[in-house]
XYZ file of C-alpha atoms in Angstrom:
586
model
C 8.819 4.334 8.940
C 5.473 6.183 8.278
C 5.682 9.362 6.452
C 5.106 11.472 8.852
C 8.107 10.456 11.033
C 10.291 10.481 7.857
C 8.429 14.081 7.192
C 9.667 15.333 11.086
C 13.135 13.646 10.753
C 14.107 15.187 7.386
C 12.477 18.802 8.408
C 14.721 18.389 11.736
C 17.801 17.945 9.880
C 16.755 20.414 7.288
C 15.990 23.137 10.244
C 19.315 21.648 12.234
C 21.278 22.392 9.015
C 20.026 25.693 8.234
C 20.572 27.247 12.104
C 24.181 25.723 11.462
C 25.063 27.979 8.339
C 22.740 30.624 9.769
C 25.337 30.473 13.145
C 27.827 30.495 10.861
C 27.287 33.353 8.884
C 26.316 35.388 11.421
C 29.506 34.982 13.535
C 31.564 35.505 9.582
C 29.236 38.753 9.556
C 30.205 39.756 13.226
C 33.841 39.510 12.410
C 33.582 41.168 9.077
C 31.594 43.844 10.945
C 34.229 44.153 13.776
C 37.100 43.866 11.269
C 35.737 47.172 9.361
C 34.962 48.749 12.249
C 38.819 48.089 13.486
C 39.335 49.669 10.597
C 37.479 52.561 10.579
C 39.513 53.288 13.463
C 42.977 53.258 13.189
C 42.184 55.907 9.708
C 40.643 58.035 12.216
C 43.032 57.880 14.637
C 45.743 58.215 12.130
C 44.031 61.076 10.285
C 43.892 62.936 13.207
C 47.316 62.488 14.168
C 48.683 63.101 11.030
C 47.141 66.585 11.003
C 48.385 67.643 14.701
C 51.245 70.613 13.892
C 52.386 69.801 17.349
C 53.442 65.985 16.313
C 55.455 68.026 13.560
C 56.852 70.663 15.570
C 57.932 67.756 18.257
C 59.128 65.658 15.278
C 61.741 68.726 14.493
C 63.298 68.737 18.335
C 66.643 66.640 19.148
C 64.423 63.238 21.135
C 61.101 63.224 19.759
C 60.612 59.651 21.989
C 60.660 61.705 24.644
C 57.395 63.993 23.994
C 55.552 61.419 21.756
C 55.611 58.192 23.688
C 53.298 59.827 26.468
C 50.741 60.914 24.431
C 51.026 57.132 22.315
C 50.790 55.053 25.469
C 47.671 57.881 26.418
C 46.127 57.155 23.322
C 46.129 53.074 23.593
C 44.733 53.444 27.051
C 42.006 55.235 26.289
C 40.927 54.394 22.339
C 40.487 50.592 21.138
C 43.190 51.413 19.043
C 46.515 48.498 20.124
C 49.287 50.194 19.665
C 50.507 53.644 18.267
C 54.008 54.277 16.033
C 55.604 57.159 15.232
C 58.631 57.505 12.951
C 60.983 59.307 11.315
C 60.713 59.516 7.441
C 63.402 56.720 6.975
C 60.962 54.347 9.391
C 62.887 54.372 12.427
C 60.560 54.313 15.708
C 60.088 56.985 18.172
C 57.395 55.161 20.027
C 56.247 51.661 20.163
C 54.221 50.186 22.947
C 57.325 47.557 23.611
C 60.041 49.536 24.528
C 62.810 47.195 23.337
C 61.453 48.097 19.609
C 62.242 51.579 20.051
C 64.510 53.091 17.397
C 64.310 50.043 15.383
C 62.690 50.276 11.932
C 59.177 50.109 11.035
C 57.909 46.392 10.242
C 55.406 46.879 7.462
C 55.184 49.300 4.550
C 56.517 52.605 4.411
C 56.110 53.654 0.620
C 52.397 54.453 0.066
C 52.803 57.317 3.115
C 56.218 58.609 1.467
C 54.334 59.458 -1.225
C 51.997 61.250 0.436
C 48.785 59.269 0.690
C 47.532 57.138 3.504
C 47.289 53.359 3.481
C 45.199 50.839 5.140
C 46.655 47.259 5.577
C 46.469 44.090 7.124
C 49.908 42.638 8.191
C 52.177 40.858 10.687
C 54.496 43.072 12.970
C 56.278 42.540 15.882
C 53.036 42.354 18.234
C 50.936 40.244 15.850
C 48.973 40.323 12.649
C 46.759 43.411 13.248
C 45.106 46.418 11.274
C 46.903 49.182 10.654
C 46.902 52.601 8.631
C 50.243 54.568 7.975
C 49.760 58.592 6.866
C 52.491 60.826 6.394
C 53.001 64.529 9.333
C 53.804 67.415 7.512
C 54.839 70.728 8.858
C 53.488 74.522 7.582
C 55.244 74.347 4.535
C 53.841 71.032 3.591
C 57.047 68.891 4.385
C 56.625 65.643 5.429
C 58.602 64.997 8.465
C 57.311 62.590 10.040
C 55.168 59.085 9.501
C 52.460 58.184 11.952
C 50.807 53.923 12.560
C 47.850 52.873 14.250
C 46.617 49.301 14.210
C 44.360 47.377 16.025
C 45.249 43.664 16.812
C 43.472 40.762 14.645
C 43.221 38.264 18.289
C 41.461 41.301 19.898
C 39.002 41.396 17.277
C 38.262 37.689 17.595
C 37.955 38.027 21.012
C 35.572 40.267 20.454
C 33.673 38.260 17.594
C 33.354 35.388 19.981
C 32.290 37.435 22.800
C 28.959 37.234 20.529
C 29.098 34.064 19.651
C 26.644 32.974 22.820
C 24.304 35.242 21.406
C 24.210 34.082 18.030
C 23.748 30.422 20.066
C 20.953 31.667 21.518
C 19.489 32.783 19.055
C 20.093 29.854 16.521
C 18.669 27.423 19.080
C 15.305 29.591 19.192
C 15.332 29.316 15.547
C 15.489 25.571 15.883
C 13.072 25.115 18.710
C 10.076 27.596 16.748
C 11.373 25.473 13.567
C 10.881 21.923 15.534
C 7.742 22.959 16.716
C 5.956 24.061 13.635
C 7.678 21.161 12.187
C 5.927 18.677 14.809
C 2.390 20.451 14.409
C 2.597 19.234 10.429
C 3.961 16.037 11.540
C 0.772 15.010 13.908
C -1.042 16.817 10.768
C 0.107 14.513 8.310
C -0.002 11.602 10.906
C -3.553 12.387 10.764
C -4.804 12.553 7.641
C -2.475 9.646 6.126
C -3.305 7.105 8.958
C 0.305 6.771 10.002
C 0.913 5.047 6.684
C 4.127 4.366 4.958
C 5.310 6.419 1.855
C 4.929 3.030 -0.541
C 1.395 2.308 0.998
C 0.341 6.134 0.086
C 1.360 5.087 -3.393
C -0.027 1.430 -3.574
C -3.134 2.726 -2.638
C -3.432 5.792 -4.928
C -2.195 3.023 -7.908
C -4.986 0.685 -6.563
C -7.745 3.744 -6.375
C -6.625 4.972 -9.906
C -6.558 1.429 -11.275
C -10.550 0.552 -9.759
C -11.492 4.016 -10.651
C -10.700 3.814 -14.139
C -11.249 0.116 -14.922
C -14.566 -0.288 -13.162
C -17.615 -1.293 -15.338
C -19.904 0.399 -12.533
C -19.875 4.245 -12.277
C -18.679 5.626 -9.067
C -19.535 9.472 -7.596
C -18.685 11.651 -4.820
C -20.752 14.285 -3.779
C -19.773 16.405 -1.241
C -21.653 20.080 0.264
C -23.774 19.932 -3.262
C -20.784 19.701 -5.403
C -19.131 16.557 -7.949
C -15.906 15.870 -6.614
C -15.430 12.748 -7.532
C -16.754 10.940 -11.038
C -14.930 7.844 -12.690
C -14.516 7.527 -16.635
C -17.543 5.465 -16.264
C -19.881 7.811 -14.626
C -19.251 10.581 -16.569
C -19.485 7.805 -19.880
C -22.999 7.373 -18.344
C -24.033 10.630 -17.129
C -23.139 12.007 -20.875
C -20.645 14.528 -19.076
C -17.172 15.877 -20.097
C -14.097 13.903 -19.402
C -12.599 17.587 -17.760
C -16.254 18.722 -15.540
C -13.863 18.145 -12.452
C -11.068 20.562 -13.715
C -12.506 23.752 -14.124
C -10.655 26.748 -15.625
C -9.741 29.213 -12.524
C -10.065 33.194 -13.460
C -7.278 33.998 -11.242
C -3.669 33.899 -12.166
C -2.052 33.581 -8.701
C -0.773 30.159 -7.572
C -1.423 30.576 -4.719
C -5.059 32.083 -4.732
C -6.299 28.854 -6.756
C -5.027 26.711 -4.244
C -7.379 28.641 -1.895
C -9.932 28.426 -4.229
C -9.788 25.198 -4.956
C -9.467 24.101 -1.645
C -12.809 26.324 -0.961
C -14.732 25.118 -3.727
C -13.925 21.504 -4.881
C -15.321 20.622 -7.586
C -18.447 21.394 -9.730
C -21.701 22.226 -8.218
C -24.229 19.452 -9.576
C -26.752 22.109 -10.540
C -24.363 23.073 -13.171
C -24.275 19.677 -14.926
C -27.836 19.690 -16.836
C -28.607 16.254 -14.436
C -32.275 14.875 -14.424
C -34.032 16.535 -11.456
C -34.481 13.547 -9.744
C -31.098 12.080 -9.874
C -30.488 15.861 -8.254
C -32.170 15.587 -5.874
C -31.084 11.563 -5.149
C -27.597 12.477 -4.637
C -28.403 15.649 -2.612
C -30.288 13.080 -0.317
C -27.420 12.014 1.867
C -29.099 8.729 2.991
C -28.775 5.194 1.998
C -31.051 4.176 -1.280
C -30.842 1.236 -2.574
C -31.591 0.346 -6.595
C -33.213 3.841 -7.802
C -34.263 3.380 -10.997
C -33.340 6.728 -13.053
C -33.417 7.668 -16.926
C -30.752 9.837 -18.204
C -30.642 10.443 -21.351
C -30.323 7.365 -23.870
C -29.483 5.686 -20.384
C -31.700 4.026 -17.832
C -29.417 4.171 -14.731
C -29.505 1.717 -11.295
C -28.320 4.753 -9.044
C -27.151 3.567 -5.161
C -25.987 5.975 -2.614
C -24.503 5.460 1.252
C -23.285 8.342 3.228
C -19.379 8.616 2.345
C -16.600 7.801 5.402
C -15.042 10.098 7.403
C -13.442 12.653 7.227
C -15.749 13.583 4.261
C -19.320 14.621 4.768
C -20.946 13.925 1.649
C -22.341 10.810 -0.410
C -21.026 8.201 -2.303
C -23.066 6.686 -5.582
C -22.780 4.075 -7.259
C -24.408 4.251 -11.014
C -24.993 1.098 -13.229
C -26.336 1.379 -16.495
C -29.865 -0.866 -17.162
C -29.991 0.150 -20.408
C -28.323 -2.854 -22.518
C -30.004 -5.298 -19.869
C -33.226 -3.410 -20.460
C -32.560 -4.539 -24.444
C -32.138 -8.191 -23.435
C -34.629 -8.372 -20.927
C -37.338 -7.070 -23.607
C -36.208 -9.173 -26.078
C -36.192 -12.348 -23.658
C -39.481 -11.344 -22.374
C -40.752 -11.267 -26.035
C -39.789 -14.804 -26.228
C -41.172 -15.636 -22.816
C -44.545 -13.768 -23.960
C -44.526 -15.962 -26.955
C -43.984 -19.246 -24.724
C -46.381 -18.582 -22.689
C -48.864 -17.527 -25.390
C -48.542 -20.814 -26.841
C -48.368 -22.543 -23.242
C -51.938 -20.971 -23.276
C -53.322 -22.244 -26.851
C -51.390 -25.789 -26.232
C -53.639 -25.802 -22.792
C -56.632 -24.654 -24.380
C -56.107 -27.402 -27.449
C -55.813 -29.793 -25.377
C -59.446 -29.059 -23.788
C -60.883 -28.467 -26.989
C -59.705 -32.103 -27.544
C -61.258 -33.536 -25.201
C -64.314 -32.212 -26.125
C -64.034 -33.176 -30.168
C -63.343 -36.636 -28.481
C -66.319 -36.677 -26.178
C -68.430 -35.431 -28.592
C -67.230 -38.428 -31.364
C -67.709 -40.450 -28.242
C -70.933 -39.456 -27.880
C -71.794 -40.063 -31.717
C -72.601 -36.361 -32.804
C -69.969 -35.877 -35.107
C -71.346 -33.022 -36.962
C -71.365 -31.045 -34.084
C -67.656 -32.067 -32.872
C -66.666 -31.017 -36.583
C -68.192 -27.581 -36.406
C -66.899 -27.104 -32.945
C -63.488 -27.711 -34.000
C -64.298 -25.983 -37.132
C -64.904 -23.088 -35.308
C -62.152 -23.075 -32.854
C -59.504 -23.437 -35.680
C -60.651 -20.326 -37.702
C -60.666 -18.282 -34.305
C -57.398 -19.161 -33.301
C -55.934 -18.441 -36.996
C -57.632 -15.296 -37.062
C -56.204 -14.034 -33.705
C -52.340 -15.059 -34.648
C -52.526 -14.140 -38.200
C -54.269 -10.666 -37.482
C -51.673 -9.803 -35.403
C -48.955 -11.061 -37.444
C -50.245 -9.183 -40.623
C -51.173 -5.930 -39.113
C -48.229 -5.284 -36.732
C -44.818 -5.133 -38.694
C -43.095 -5.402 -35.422
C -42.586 -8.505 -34.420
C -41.338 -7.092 -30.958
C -44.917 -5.729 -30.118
C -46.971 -8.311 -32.172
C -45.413 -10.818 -29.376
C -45.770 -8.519 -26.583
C -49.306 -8.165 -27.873
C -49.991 -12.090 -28.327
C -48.564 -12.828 -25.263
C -50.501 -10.626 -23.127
C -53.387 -11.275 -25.082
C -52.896 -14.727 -23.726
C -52.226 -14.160 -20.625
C -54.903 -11.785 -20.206
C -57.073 -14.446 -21.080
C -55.825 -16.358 -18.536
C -56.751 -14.296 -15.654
C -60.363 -13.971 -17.158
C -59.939 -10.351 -18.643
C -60.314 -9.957 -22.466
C -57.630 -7.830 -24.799
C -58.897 -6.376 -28.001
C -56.172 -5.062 -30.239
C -57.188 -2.470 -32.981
C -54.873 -1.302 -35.874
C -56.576 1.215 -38.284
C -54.308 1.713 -41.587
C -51.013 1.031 -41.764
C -49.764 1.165 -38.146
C -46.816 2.978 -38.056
C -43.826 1.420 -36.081
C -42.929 2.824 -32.259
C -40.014 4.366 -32.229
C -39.009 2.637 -29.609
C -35.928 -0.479 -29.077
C -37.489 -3.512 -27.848
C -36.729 -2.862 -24.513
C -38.582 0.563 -24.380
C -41.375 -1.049 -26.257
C -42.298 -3.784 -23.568
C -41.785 -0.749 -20.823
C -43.790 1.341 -22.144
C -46.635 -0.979 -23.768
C -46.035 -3.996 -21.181
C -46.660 -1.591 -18.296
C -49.097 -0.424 -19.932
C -51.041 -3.754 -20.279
C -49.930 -5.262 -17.162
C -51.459 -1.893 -15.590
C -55.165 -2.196 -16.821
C -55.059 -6.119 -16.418
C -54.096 -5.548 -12.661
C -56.489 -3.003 -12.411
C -59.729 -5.318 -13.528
C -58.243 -8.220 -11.929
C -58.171 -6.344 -8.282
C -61.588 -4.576 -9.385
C -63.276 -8.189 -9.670
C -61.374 -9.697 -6.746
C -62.432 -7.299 -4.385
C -66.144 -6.659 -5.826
C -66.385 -10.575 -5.331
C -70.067 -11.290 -6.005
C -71.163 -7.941 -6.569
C -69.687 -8.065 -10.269
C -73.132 -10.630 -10.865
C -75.458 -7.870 -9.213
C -77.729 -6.381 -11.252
C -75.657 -2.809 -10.276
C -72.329 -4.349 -11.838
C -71.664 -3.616 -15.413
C -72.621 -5.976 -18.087
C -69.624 -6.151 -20.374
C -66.680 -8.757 -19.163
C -63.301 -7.255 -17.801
C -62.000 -5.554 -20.894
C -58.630 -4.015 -22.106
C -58.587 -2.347 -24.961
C -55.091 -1.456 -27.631
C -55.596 1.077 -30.308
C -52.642 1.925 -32.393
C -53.252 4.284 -35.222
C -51.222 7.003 -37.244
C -52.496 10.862 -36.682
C -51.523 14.028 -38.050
C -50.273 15.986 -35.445
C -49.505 19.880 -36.062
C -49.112 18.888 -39.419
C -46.281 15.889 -38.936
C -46.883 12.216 -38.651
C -46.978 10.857 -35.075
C -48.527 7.394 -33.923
C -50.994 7.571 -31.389
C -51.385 4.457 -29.000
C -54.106 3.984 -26.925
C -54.770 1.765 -23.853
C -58.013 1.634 -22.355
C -59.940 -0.502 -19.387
C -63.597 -0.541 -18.109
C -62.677 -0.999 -14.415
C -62.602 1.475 -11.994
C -60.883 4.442 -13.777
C -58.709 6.957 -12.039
C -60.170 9.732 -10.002
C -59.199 13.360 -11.270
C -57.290 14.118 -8.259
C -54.833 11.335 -8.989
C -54.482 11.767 -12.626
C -51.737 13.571 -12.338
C -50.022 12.049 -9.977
C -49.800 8.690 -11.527
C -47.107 9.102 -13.264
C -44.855 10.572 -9.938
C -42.442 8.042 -9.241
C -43.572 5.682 -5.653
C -47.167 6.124 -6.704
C -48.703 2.934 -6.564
C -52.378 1.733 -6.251
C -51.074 -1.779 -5.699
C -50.536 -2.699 -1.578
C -46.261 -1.844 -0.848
C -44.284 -4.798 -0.531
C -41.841 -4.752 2.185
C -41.147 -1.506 1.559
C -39.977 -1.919 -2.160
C -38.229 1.501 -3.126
C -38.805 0.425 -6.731
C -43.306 0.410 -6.251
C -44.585 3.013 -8.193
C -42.318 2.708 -11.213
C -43.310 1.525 -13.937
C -45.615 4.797 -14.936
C -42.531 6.821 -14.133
C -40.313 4.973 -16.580
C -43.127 5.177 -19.024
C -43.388 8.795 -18.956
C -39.809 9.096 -19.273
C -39.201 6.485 -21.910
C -42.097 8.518 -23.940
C -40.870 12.187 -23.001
C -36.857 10.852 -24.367
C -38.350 10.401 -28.142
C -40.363 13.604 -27.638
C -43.919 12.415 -26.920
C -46.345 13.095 -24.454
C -48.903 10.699 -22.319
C -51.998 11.530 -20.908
C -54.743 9.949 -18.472
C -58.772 10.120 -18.319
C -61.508 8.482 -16.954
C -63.975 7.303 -19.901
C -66.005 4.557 -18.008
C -62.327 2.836 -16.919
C -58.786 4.344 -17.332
C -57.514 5.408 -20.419
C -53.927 6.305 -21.193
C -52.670 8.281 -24.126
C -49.246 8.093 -25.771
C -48.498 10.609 -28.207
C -45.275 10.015 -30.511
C -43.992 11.878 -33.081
C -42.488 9.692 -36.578
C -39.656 10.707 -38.608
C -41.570 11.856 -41.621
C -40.971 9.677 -45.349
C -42.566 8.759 -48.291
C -44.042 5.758 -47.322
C -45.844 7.441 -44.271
C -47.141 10.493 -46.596
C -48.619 7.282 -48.774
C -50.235 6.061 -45.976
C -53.938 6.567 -45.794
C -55.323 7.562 -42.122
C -58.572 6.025 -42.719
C -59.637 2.674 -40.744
C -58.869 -0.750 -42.993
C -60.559 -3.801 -42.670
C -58.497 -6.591 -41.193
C -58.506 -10.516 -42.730
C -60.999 -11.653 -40.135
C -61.782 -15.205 -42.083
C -64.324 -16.114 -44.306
C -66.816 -13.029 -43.478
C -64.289 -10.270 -42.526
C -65.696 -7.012 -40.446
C -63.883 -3.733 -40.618
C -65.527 -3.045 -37.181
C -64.669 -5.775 -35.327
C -61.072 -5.805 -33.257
C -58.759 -8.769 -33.064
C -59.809 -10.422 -29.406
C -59.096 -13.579 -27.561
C -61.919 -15.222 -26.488
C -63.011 -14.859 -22.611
């Protein structure tokens, strides 16, 4: 049986069994009411009867019956009062509705009126349980000489509570039917808004809900009218909020006011949680997006979001941290870089081979030695320089490999240390997104430059120098604290000053959109923000080709205060050049 129906049978039983003791109490109440009203009577009746001189002075003659029973019988005609007795003082009757009990004694109580006071009583006499009250007649000299009864029957006054009693019916069975009605409006209600679900599937499912909410490794978030109603331990772990955001503390005391409240305002408005701007505005979106890339905090974030089901009106997000991926990925493209780097020199060896063994062939030994002479010391130079001047051996793979690679698509990559380069503060994720995208960047660049200028590169118009990418990583001084200061530089095209600062905008892309990616245009973005989390700033230019800027601050120490900011010569070989950057050949 679905809750609902077990909602509408126990409210019907609850309402039937409520208009039962209401009926009940109000026909108790009637008869109490009619009871005290009986009563009220007979000490009126008797009160004024007892005070009437004449019952006295007829009380004194030699037949008092026959005077009194006239005005008795008068008075139960025409009062509700049953039956009338008047008695001598020793309880014998003078009148009595029955004739028969005439001059017989008085059936109840006699003593209370002897003594002078008047007494109200229910008991049994001769005509039924009834009633009464007894008061003693006294003459002008304060005598008693008489005793006067009134009483009212106790089956009259039923009769008269159950001449109500279709009343109270009545009236009980419009309580039910407004009861049973109000009670099947919440039934549909509920019908409604559980699904006509069962009591135990309610349950199941909030123990499922509460079990996926809190065990899932993906974060999960409701928004709904601009508000967070909805965030699993694992979103808030990743959104870096507080485990009770979702229970605020309510100014108002009444119980019944914060249920208002609450049910106006769910929630926390997501303006209030010190979100990125962009994730904001994401969630706010109410449309499907699919992957989002966005940086909170330490955290880069895979954000998804669908419109939410019925009845609800808002948006549903999914949230999966990048971050430790991010970590693997850049040290597993470190290793790949380094691969392919030596991919590259076993390739190029292997040419080189050829030619020592043509040349031998060709019986010009001499020059075969100096050509593989030559191509030894150039290949030393390029590993060892960057092996001795970068300490990290993150970026002096990134840096080999793309040097490498960049040589393989026909553009050269001159690296440039001057002093002691200071290390990025960056994990090796963050270093190949910020200098990989870098890199990749300007290679793409000249590489789409000299595809699509096609012969025109060889014109006498096209610049003379080869398709060049240039890294500069030096130590500065800036506002009087260390900071490292890495440059990356290209003589292609350059950026035009209208788009300089709009690069960095997430979806900007020179390249051509592939089937709509959502994620084109990203890799500046992340850049920017991976630079702006450890405090730095980047910058764009055009200096004959694009040049980006990255400023980044160091955590000051002794050895950096040793360090001297002026260029140093790197081990170039035999005849080393201070001047002269570590290149691959083109």
């Amino acid at each position: 049986m679905s809750l609902a129906r077990r909602f509408l049978l126990m409210q019907l039983l609850l309402v039937l069994g409520i208009t039962v003791i209401v009926a009940v109490v109000l026909v108790d109440r009637t008869s109490s009411d009619v009871e005290a009203r009986a009563r009220s009577v007979t000490r009126a009746t008797t009160l004024t009867l007892s005070e009437d001189m004449w019952i006295a002075e007829q009380a004194k003659t030699e037949d008092p019956h026959a005077t009194l029973q006239p005005l008795a019988d008068e008075l139960v005609a025409d009062s509700d009062i049953d039956w009338v007795t008047i008695m001598d003082t020793d309880g014998t009757r003078w009148t009595h509705p029955w004739p028969e009990y005439v001059g017989k004694p008085y059936s109840g109580s006699i003593d209370a009126a002897m003594d002078g006071q008047m007494s109200t009583t229910t008991e049994m006499g001769q005509m039924g349980m009834s009633a009464r009250t007894i008061a003693p007649v006294r003459d002008e000299n304060g005598e008693i000489v008489a005793l006067v009864a009134t009483g009212v029957l106790l089956d009259n006054i039923a009769s008269d509570s159950w001449a109500q009693v279709p009343l109270l019916i009545a009236i009980a069975v419009v309580l039910f039917l407004a009861a049973s009605a109000v009670t099947a409006g919440l039934s549909r209600y509920l019908s409604r808004v559980t699904g006509g679900r069962q009591p135990e599937e309610l349950a199941e499912a909030v123990a499922v809900q509460d079990a996926v909410l809190e065990r899932a490794a993906q974060g999960l978030l409701l928004v709904d009218d601009g508000r967070l109603v909805l965030a699993n331990p694992r979103a808030r772990e990743l959104l870096d909020t507080d485990d009770d955001v979702l229970s605020e503390p309510r100014v108002h005391t009444s119980t019944l006011w914060r249920m208002l409240e609450r049910r106006r305002a769910r929630g926390v408005k997501l303006e209030d949680l010190n979100l990125p701007e962009e994730l904001v505005a994401l969630l706010l979106a109410e449309e499907n997006v699919l992957e989002r890339w966005v940086v909170v905090g330490e955290h880069t974030l895979i954000i998804s979001t669908a419109p939410a089901s019925k009845p609800s009106n808002g948006t549903v997000a999914v949230v999966r941290d990048h971050t430790e991926l991010s970590r693997l990925s850049g040290q597993l493209q470190s290793t790949t870089l380094m691969a392919d780097a030596l991919r590259s020199q076993t390739h190029e060896h292997a040419n080189r081979m050829h030619t020592v063994v043509s040349l031998l062939e060709l019986d010009r030994p001499e020059e075969a030695l100096r050509f593989a002479s030559e191509d030894l010391r150039r290949s030393r130079n390029l590993s060892g320089d960057l092996e001795s001047a970068v300490t990290d051996p993150v970026l002096a793979a990134l840096l080999l490999g793309k040097t490498s690679s960049a040589h393989e698509r026909g553009v050269r990559l001159d690296v440039s240390v001057h002093g002691n380069p200071p290390s990025l503060p960056f994990t090796p994720g963050e270093t190949v997104t910020v200098v990989g995208n870098l890199i990749d960047n300007a290679v793409d660049a000249l590489v789409e430059y000299r595809d699509t200028a096609g012969p025109e590169v060889n014109s006498a118009e096209a610049p003379a120098a080869p398709p060049t990418v240039e890294v500069e990583l030096t130590e500065i001084d800036d506002g009087g604290r260390p900071a490292a200061l890495l440059t990356v530089a290209d003589n292609g095209p350059g950026i035009s000053p209208e788009l300089q600062d709009t690069v960095f905008q997430r979806g900007f892309s020179t390249k051509p959109v592939d089937n709509g990616d959502p994620n084109r245009g990203v890799g500046l973005a992340l850049v920017r923000t991976v630079v702006q989390r450890h405090g730095g700033t980047i910058e764009c230019h055009d200096d004959g080709g694009a040049v980006f800027v990255v400023t980044l601050p160091l955590v000051p120490s002794e050895e950096s205060l040793e360090r001297t900011p002026a260029p140093a010569a790197l081990d170039r070989g035999p005849e080393p050049n201070p001047t002269r950057p570590m290149e691959a050949d083109a």
